[in-house]
Short mmCIF file of C-alpha atoms in Angstrom, two decimals:
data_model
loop_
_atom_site.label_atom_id
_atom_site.label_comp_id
_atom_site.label_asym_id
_atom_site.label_seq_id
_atom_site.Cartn_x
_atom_site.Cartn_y
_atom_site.Cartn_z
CA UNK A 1 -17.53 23.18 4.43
CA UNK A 2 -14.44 22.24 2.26
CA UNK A 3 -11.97 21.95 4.86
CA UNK A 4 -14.68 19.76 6.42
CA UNK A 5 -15.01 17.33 3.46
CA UNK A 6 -11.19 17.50 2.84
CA UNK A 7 -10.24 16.14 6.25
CA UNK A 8 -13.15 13.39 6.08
CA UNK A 9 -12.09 12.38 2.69
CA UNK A 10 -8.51 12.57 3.78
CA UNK A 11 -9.14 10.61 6.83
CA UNK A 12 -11.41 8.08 5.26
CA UNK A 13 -9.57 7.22 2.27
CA UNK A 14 -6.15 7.62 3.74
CA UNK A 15 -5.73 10.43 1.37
CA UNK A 16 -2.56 13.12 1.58
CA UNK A 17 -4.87 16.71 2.67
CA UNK A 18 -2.83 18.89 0.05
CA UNK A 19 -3.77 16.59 -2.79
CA UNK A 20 -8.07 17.15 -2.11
CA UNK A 21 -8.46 20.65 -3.65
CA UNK A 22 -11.59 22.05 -5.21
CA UNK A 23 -11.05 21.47 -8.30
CA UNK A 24 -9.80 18.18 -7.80
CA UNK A 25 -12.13 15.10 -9.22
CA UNK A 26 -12.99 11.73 -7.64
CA UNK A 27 -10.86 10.51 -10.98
CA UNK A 28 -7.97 12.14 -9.92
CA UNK A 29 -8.09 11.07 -6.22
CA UNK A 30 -8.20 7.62 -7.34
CA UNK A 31 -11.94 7.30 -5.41
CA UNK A 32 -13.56 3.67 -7.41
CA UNK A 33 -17.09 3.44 -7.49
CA UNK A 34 -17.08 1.48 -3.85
CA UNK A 35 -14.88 4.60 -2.49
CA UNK A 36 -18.12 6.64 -3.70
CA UNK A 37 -20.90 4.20 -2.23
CA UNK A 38 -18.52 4.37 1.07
CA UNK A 39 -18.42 8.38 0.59
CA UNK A 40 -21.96 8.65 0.06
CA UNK A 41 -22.50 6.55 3.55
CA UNK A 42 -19.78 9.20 5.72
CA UNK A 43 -21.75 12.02 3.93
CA UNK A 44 -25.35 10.90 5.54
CA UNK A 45 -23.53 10.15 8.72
CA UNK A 46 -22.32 13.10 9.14
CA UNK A 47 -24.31 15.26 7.86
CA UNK A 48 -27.46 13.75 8.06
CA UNK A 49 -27.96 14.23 3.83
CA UNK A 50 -28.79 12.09 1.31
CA UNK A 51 -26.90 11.93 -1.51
CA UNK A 52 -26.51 8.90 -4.13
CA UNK A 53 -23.32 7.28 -5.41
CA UNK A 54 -24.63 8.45 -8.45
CA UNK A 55 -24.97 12.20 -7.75
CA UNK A 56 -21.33 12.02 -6.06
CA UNK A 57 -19.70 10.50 -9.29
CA UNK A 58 -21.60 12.71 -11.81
CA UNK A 59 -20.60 15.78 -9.63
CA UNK A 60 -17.15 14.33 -9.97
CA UNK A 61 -15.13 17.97 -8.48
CA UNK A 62 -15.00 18.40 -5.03
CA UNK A 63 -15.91 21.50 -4.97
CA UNK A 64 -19.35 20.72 -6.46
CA UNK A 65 -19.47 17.79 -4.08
CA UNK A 66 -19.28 20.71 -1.35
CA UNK A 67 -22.09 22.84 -3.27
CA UNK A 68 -24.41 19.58 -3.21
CA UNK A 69 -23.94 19.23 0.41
CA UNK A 70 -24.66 23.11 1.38
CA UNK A 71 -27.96 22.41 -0.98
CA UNK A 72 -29.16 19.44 0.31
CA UNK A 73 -27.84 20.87 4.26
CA UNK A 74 -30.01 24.25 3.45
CA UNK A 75 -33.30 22.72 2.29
CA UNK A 76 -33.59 20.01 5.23
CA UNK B 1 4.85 -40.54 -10.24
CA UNK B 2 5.46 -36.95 -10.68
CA UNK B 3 5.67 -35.65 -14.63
CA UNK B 4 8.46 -33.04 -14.03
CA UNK B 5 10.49 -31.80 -10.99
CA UNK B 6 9.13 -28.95 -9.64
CA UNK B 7 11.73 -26.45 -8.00
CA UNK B 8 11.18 -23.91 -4.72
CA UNK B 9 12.75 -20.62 -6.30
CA UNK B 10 11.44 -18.10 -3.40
CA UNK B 11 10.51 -18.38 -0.11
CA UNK B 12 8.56 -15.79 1.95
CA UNK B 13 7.16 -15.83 5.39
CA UNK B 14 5.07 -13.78 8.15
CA UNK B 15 3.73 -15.63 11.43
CA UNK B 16 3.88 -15.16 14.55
CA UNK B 17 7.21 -16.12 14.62
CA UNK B 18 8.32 -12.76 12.64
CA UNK B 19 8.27 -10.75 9.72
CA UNK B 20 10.66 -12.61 6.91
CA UNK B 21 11.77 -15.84 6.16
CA UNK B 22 15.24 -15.24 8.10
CA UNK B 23 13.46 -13.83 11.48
CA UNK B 24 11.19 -16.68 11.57
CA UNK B 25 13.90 -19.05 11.14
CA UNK B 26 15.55 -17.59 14.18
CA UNK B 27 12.78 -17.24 16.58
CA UNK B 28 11.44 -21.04 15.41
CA UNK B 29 15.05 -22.63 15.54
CA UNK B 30 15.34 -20.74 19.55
CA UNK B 31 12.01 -22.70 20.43
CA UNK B 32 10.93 -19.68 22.01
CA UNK B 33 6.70 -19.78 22.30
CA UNK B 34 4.92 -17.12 21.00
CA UNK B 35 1.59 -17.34 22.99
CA UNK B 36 0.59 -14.42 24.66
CA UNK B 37 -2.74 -13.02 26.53
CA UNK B 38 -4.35 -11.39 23.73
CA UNK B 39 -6.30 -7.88 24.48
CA UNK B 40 -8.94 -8.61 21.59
CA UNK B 41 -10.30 -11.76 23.23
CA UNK B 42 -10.75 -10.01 26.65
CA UNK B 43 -13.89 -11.64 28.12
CA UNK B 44 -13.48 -14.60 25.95
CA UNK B 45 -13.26 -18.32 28.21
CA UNK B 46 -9.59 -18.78 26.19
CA UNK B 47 -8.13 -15.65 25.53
CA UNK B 48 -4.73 -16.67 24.56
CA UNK B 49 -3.46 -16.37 21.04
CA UNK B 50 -0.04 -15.96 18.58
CA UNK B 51 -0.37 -12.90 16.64
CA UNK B 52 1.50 -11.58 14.37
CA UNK B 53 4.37 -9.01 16.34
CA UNK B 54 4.70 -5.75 15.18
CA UNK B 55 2.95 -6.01 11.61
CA UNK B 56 1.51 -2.59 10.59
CA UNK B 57 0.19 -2.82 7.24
CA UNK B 58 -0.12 0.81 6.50
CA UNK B 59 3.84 1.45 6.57
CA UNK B 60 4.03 -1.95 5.11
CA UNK B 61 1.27 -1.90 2.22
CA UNK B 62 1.08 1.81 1.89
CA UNK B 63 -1.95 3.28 4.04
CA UNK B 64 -4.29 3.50 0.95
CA UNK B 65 -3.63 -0.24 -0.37
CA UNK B 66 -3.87 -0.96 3.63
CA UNK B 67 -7.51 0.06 4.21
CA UNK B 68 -8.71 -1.89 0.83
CA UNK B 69 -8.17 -5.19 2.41
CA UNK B 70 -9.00 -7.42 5.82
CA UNK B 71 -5.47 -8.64 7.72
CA UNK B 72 -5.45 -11.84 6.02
CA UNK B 73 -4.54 -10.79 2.71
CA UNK B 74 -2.86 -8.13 4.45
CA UNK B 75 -0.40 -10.82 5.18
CA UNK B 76 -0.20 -12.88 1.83
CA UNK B 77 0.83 -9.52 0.16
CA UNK B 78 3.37 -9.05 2.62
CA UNK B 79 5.00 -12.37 2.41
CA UNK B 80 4.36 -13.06 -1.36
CA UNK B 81 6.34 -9.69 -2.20
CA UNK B 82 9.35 -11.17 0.02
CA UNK B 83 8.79 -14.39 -2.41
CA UNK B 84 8.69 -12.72 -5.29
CA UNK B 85 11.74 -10.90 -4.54
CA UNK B 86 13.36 -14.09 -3.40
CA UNK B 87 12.98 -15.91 -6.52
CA UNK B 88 14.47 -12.63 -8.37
CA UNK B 89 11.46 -12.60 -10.40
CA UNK B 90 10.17 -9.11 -11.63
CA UNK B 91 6.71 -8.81 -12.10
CA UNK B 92 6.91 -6.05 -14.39
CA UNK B 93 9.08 -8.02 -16.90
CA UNK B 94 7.34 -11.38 -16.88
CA UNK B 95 4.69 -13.37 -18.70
CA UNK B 96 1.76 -13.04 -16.05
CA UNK B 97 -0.94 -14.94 -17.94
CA UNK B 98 1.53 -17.64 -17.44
CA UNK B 99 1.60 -16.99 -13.71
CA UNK B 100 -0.57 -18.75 -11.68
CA UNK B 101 -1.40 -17.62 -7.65
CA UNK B 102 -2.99 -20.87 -5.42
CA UNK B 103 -3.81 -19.95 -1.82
CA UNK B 104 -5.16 -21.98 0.64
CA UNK B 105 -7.68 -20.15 3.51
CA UNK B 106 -10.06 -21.26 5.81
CA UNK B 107 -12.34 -18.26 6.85
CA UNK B 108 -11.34 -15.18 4.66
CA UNK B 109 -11.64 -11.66 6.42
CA UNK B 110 -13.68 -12.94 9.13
CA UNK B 111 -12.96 -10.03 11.27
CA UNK B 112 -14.00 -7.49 8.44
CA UNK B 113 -17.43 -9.88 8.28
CA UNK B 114 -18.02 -9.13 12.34
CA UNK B 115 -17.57 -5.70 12.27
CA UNK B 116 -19.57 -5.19 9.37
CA UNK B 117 -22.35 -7.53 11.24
CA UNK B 118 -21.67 -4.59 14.13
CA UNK B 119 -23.18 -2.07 11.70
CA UNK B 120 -26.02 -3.86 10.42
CA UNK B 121 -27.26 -5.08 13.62
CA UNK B 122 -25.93 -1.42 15.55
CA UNK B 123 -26.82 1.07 12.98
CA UNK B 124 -28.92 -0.29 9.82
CA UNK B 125 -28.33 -2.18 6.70
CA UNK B 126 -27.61 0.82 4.86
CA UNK B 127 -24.57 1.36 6.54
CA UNK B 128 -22.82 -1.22 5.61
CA UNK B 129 -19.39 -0.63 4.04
CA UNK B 130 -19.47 -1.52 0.60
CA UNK B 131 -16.22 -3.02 0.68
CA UNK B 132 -17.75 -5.94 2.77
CA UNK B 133 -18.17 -8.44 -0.08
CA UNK B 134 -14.25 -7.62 -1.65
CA UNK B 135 -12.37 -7.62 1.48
CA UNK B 136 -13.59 -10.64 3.07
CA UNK B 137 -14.55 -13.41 0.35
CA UNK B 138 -11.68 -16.29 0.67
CA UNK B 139 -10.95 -16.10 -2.87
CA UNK B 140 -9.77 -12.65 -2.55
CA UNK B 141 -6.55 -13.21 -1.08
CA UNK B 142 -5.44 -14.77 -4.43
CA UNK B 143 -7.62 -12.39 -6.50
CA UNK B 144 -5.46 -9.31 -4.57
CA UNK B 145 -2.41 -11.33 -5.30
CA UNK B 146 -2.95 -11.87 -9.15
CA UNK B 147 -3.96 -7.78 -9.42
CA UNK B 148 -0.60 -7.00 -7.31
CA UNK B 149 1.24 -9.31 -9.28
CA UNK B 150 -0.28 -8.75 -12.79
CA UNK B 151 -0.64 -12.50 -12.64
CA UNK B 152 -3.62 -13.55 -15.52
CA UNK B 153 -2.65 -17.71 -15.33
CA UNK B 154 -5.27 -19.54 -12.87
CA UNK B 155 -6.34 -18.07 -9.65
CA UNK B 156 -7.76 -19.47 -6.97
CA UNK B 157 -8.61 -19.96 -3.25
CA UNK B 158 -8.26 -23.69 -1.66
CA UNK B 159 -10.15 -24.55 1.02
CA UNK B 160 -9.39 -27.52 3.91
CA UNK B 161 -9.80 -26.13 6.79
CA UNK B 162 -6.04 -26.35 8.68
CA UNK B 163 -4.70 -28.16 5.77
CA UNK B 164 -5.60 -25.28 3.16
CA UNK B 165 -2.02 -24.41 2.95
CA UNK B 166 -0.78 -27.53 2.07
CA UNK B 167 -3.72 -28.37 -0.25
CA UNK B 168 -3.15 -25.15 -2.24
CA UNK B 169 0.75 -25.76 -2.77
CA UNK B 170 -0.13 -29.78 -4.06
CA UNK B 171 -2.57 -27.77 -6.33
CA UNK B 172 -0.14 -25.14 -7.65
CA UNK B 173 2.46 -28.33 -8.04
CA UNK B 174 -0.13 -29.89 -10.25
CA UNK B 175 -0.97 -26.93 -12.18
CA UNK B 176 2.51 -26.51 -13.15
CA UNK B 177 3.11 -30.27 -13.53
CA UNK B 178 -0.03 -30.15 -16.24
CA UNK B 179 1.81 -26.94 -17.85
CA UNK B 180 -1.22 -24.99 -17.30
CA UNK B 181 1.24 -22.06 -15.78
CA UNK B 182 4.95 -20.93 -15.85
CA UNK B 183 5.14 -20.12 -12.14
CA UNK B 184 2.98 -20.46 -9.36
CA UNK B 185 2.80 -18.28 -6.32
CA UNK B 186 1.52 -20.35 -3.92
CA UNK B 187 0.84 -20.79 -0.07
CA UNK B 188 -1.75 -20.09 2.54
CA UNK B 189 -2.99 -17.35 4.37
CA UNK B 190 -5.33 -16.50 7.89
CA UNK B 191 -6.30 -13.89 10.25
CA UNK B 192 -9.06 -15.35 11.97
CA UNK B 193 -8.40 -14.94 15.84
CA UNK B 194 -11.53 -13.03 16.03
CA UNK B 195 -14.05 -13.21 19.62
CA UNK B 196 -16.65 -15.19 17.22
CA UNK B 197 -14.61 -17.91 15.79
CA UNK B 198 -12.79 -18.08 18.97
CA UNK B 199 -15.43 -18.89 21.56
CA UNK B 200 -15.98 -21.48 18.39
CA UNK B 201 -13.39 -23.49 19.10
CA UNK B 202 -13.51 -23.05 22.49
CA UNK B 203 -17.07 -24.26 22.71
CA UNK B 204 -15.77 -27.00 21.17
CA UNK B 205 -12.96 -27.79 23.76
CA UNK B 206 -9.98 -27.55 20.73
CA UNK B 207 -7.91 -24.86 22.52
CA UNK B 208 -5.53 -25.03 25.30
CA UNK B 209 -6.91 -23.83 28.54
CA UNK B 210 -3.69 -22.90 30.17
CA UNK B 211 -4.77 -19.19 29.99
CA UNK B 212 -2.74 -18.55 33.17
CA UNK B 213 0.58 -19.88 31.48
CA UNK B 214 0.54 -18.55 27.20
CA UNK B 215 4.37 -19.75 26.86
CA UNK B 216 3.21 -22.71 28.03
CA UNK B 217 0.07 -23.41 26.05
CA UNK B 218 1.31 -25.08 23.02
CA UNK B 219 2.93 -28.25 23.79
CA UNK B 220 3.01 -30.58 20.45
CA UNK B 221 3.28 -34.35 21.38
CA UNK B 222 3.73 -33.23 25.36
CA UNK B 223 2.02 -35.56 27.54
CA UNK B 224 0.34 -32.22 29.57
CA UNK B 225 -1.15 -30.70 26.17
CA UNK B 226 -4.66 -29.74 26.67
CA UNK B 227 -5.08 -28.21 22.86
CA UNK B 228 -3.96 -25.79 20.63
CA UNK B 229 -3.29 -22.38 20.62
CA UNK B 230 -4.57 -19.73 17.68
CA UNK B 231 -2.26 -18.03 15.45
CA UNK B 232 -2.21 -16.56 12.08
CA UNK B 233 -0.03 -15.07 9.08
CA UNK B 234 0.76 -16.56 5.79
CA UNK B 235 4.01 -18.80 3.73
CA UNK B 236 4.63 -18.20 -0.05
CA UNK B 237 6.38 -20.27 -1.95
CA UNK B 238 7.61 -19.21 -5.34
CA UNK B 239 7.43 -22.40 -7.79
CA UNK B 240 8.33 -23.40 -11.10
CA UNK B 241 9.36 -26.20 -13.24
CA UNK B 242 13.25 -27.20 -12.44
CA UNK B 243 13.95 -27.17 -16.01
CA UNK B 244 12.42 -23.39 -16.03
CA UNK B 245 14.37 -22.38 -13.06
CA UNK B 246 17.73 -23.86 -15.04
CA UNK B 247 16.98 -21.99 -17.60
CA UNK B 248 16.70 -18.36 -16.15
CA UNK B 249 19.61 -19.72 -13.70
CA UNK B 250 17.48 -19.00 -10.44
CA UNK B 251 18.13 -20.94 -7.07
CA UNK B 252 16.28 -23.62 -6.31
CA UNK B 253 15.96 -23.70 -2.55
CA UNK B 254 14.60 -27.32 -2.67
CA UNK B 255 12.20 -29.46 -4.72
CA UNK B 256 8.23 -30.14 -4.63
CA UNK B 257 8.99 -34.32 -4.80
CA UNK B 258 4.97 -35.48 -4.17
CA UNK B 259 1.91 -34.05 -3.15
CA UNK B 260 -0.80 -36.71 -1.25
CA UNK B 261 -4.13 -36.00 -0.43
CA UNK B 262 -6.98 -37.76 1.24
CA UNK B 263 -10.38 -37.50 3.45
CA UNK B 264 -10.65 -39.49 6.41
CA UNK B 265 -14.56 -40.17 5.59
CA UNK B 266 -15.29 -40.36 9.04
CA UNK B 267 -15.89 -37.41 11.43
CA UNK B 268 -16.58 -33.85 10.99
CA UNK B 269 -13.60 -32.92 13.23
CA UNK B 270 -12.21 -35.88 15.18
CA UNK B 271 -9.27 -37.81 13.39
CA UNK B 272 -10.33 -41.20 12.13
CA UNK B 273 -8.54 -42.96 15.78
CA UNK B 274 -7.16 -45.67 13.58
CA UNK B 275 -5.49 -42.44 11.25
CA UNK B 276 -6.22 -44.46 7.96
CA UNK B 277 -7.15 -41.46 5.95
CA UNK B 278 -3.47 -39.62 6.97
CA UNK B 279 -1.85 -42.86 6.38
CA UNK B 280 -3.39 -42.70 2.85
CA UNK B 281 -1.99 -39.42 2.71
CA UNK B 282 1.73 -39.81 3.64
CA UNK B 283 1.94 -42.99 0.99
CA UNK B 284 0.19 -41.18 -1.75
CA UNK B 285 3.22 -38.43 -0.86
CA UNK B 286 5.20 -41.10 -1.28
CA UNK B 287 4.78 -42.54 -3.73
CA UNK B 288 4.08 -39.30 -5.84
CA UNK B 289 7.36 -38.59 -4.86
CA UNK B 290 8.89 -42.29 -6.08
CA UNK B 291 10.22 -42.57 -2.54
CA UNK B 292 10.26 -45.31 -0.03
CA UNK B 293 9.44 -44.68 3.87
CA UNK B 294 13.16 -45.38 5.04
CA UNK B 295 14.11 -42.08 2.61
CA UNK B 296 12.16 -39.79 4.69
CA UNK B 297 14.73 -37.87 6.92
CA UNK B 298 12.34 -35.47 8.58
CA UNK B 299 8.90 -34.56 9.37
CA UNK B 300 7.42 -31.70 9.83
CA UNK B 301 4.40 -32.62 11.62
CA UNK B 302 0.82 -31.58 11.54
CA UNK B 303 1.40 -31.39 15.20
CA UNK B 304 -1.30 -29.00 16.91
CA UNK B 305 -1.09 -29.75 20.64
CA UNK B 306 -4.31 -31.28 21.04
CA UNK B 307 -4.83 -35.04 22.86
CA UNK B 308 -6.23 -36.38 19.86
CA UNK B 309 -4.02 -35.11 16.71
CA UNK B 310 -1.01 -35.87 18.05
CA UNK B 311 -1.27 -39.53 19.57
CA UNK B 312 -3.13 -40.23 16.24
CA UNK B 313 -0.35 -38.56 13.97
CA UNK B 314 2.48 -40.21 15.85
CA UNK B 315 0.79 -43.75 15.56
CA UNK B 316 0.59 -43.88 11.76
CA UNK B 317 4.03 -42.10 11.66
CA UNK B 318 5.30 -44.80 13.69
CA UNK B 319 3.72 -47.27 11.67
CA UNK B 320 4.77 -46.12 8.22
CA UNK B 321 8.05 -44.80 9.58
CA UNK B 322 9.24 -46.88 12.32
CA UNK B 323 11.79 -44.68 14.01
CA UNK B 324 13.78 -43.28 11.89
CA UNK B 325 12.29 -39.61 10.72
CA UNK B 326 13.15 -36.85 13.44
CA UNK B 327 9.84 -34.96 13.72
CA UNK B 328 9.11 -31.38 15.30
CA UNK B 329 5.94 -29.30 15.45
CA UNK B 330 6.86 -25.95 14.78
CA UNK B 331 3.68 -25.26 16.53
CA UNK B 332 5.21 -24.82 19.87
CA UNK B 333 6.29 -21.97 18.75
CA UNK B 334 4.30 -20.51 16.13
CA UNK B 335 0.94 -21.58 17.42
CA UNK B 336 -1.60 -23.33 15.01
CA UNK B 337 -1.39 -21.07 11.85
CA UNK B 338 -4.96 -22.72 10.67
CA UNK B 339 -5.43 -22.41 6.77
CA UNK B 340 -1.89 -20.72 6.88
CA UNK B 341 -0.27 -24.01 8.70
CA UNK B 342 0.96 -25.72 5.84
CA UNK B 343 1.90 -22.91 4.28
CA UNK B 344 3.98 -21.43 7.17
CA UNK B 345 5.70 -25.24 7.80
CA UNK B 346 6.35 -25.82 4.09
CA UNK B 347 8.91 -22.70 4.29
CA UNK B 348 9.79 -23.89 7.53
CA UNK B 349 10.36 -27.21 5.69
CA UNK B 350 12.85 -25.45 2.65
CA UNK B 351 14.30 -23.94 5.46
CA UNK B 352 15.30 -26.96 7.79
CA UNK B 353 16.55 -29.01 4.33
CA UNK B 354 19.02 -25.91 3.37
CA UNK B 355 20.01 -25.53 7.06
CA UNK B 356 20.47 -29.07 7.83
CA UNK B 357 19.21 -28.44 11.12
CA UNK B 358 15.59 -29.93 12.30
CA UNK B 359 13.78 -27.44 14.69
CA UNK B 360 12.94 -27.88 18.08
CA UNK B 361 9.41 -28.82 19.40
CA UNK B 362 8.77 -25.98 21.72
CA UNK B 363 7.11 -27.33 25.41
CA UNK B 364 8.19 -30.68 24.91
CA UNK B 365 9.23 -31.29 28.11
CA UNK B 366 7.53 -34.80 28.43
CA UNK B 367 7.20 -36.90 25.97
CA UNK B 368 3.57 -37.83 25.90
CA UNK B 369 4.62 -42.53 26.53
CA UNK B 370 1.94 -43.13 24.12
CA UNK B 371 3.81 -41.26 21.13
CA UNK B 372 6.56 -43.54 20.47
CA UNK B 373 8.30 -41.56 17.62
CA UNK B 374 11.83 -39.44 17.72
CA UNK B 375 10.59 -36.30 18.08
CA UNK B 376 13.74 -33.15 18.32
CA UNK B 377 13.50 -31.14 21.42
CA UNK B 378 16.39 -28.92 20.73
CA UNK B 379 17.37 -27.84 17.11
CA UNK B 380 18.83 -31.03 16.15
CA UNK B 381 21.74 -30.73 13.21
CA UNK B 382 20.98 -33.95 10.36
CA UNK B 383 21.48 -34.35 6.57
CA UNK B 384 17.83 -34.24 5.17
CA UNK B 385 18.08 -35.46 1.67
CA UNK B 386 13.63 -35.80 1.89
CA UNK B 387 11.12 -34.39 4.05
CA UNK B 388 7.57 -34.34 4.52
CA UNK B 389 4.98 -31.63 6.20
CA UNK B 390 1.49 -32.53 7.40
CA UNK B 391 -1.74 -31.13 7.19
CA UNK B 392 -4.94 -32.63 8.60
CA UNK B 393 -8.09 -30.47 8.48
CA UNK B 394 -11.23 -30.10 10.20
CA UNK B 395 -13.80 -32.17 7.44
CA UNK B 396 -10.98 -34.69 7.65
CA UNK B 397 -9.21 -33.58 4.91
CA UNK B 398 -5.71 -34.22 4.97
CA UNK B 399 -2.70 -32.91 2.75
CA UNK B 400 1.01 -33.83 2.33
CA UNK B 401 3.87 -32.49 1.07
CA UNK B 402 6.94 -34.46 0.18
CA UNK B 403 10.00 -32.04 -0.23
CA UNK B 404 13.87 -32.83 -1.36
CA UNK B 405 16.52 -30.84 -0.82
CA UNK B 406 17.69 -29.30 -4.40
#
């Protein structure tokens, strides 16, 4: 599920790959809070979840982005 | 009169004559067309256009700052940073709430606005990218600009239709005449060759039908013109006061003389036949500039290949003028620019002045017998001591810029 996110974040914000790690946070990948509406919209297309711009920046690491989406994923 | 002189310090240029000032130059000076068929308007009745060759913004912009913004201010930050650079002004060292950035645009990121109309209607509202509203308001090329920049004096979008460009540059010259700002960086900007606006205009019958022949299409003041042909890009022009531009011992590339504006007050899109309202124009230029008619050396005109504009545009130059100004429409080559034009001809402008050369008219093979002005068909060396370039919008707003050579 993380190499997943980290090519859809990499491809959708023109990101380098090596710079998305887990422990990396929205902050650090220079994501503003239109990058996080926008990532909230690729999540439910792809994966056909839910999950606010809110959640997204108060989650802020990508690796608990990728926890939320294996929640949300496992109780639809 | 004008208060102060106002000095051209940088010059920078993307059309579909080239990347750069000096490419453009070239291609524009070897009256070579730029019309091609254009794959984006396939099924569209005119599908002819001048784009923009070889302009990728993502090595050009960086592909991050790329995907933040529609092609039209793709463009202005393209051309402003060759400006910039020009005028040997470092935006890290200078006073940018003394900077000002005035940019004239007619439709904003139109293309952006379609797509995004593609999701709503194709998927659902909810899908819709929330960099809609950023990347395609008008204003945003000259917000973009001021963030790049660091620029905090006045910022601002000017809108009249295809004579936004020129508009915006009289603007910046008064803003800097009224001392509300140090420098200006100034011009015009478009990307609008989209399938939409396109089967606008030619619903409307404005664009050359000669789909079968591109190079062809745009033929300023030719007496087989049919209309104009689409193009896009974006001119910056660094300004400042002369006595500024002394001071920090830049080159001035030419001066900002006058600045006329006027509306026709008569149609929505057809030129007042009579061409009172660009008449009003060119003498407010003029005088602005403390010039008389038999000063003006050259003319860069408005020029867009269609019946009406140009038998209109050479009548009241002939009658301010007589025969004296050589005039070209760099739109032979370059296409009609739109809310870029006067932007993209102003540069043009600087650049005939320092050259002492006056550019061809591209597809002027026959002069049209009711245009009874000197118009150049071949790059045409002369002395130009003062200029003018002409803008005439849709809304029949029309703009003028008188220019001297420094």
């Amino acid at each position: 599920m993380f190499e997943q996110l980290k090519e859809i974040m990499a491809t959708k914000f023109q990101l380098a790959p090596a710079d998305i790690q887990p422990e990396s946070t929205l902050k650090d990948l220079e994501l503003d809070s239109l990058d996080v509406v926008e990532l909230s919209l690729v999540l439910e297309k792809e994966f056909d979840i839910k999950i606010t711009d809110d959640e997204l920046a108060e989650a802020q690491q990508v690796g608990r982005i990728v926890e939320l989406i294996q929640s949300r994923s496992a109780t639809v | 009169m004008a208060a102060d002189l106002i000095a051209v310090t940088g010059l920078g240029l993307v059309s579909p004559a080239g990347i750069g000032a000096p490419a453009n130059w070239e291609r524009v000076c070897a009256g070579e067309p730029t019309a091609e068929r254009d794959p984006l308007l396939a099924g569209n009745p005119v599908d002819i256009s001048c784009r923009v060759p070889d302009f990728h913004p993502a090595e050009l912009l960086g592909a991050r700052r790329a995907r933040r913004f529609d092609r039209f201010t793709q463009l202005a930050l393209v051309a402003a940073r060759e400006a910039v650079v020009d005028a040997r002004l470092d935006p890290g060292a200078w006073d940018g709430a003394r900077v000002a950035v005035v940019f004239g645009c007619t439709q904003g990121g139109v293309a952006t606005l379609e797509e995004q109309h593609r999701v709503l209607v194709d998927e659902a509202p909810t899908r819709v990218s929330p960099h809609l509203l950023p990347m395609e308001l008008s204003n945003m090329v000259a917000g973009a600009l001021s963030i790049e920049l660091g620029a905090g004096g006045p910022s601002m979008a000017v809108a009249t239709a295809c004579a936004s460009g020129t508009s915006a540059i009289g603007v910046a010259r008064d803003l800097l005449a009224l001392g509300r700002c140090d420098i200006a960086i100034t011009g015009g900007s478009e990307a609008m060759i989209t399938p939409l606006v396109m089967a606008g205009f030619a619903q409307m019958g404005a664009l050359s039908s000669r789909t079968d022949d591109p190079k062809g299409a745009s033929r300023p003041f030719d007496v087989d013109r049919d209309g104009f042909v689409a193009g896009e890009g974006a001119g910056v022009l660094v300004l400042e006061r002369s006595s500024d531009a002394r001071a920090r011992r830049a080159r001035t590339r030419a001066l900002v003389a006058g600045f006329g504006a006027s509306a026709d007050a008569h149609h929505v899109t057809a030129p007042d036949p009579d061409g009172r309202g660009c008449e009003r124009a060119i003498r407010a230029a003029l005088a602005d500039a403390g010039a008389a008619p038999d000063e003006v050396d050259h003319v860069n005109a408005h020029g867009t290949s269609t019946p009406l504009n140009d038998v209109t545009e050479a009548r009241v130059l002939r009658r301010v003028f007589g025969e004296r100004p050589l005039v070209t429409s760099t739109k032979g080559v370059t296409g009609h620019c739109l809310g870029a034009a006067g932007a993209v001809e102003a540069v043009l402008t600087v650049l005939a002045i320092e050259h002492g050369l006056v550019p061809p008219t591209a597809n002027l093979v026959q002069l049209d017998p009711k245009i009874e002005v000197d118009v150049a068909v071949e790059p045409v060396p002369r002395r130009i001591d003062l200029a003018l370039s002409n803008s005439f919008g849709f809304g029949g707003q029309n703009a003028v810029l008188a220019v001297r050579a420094a």
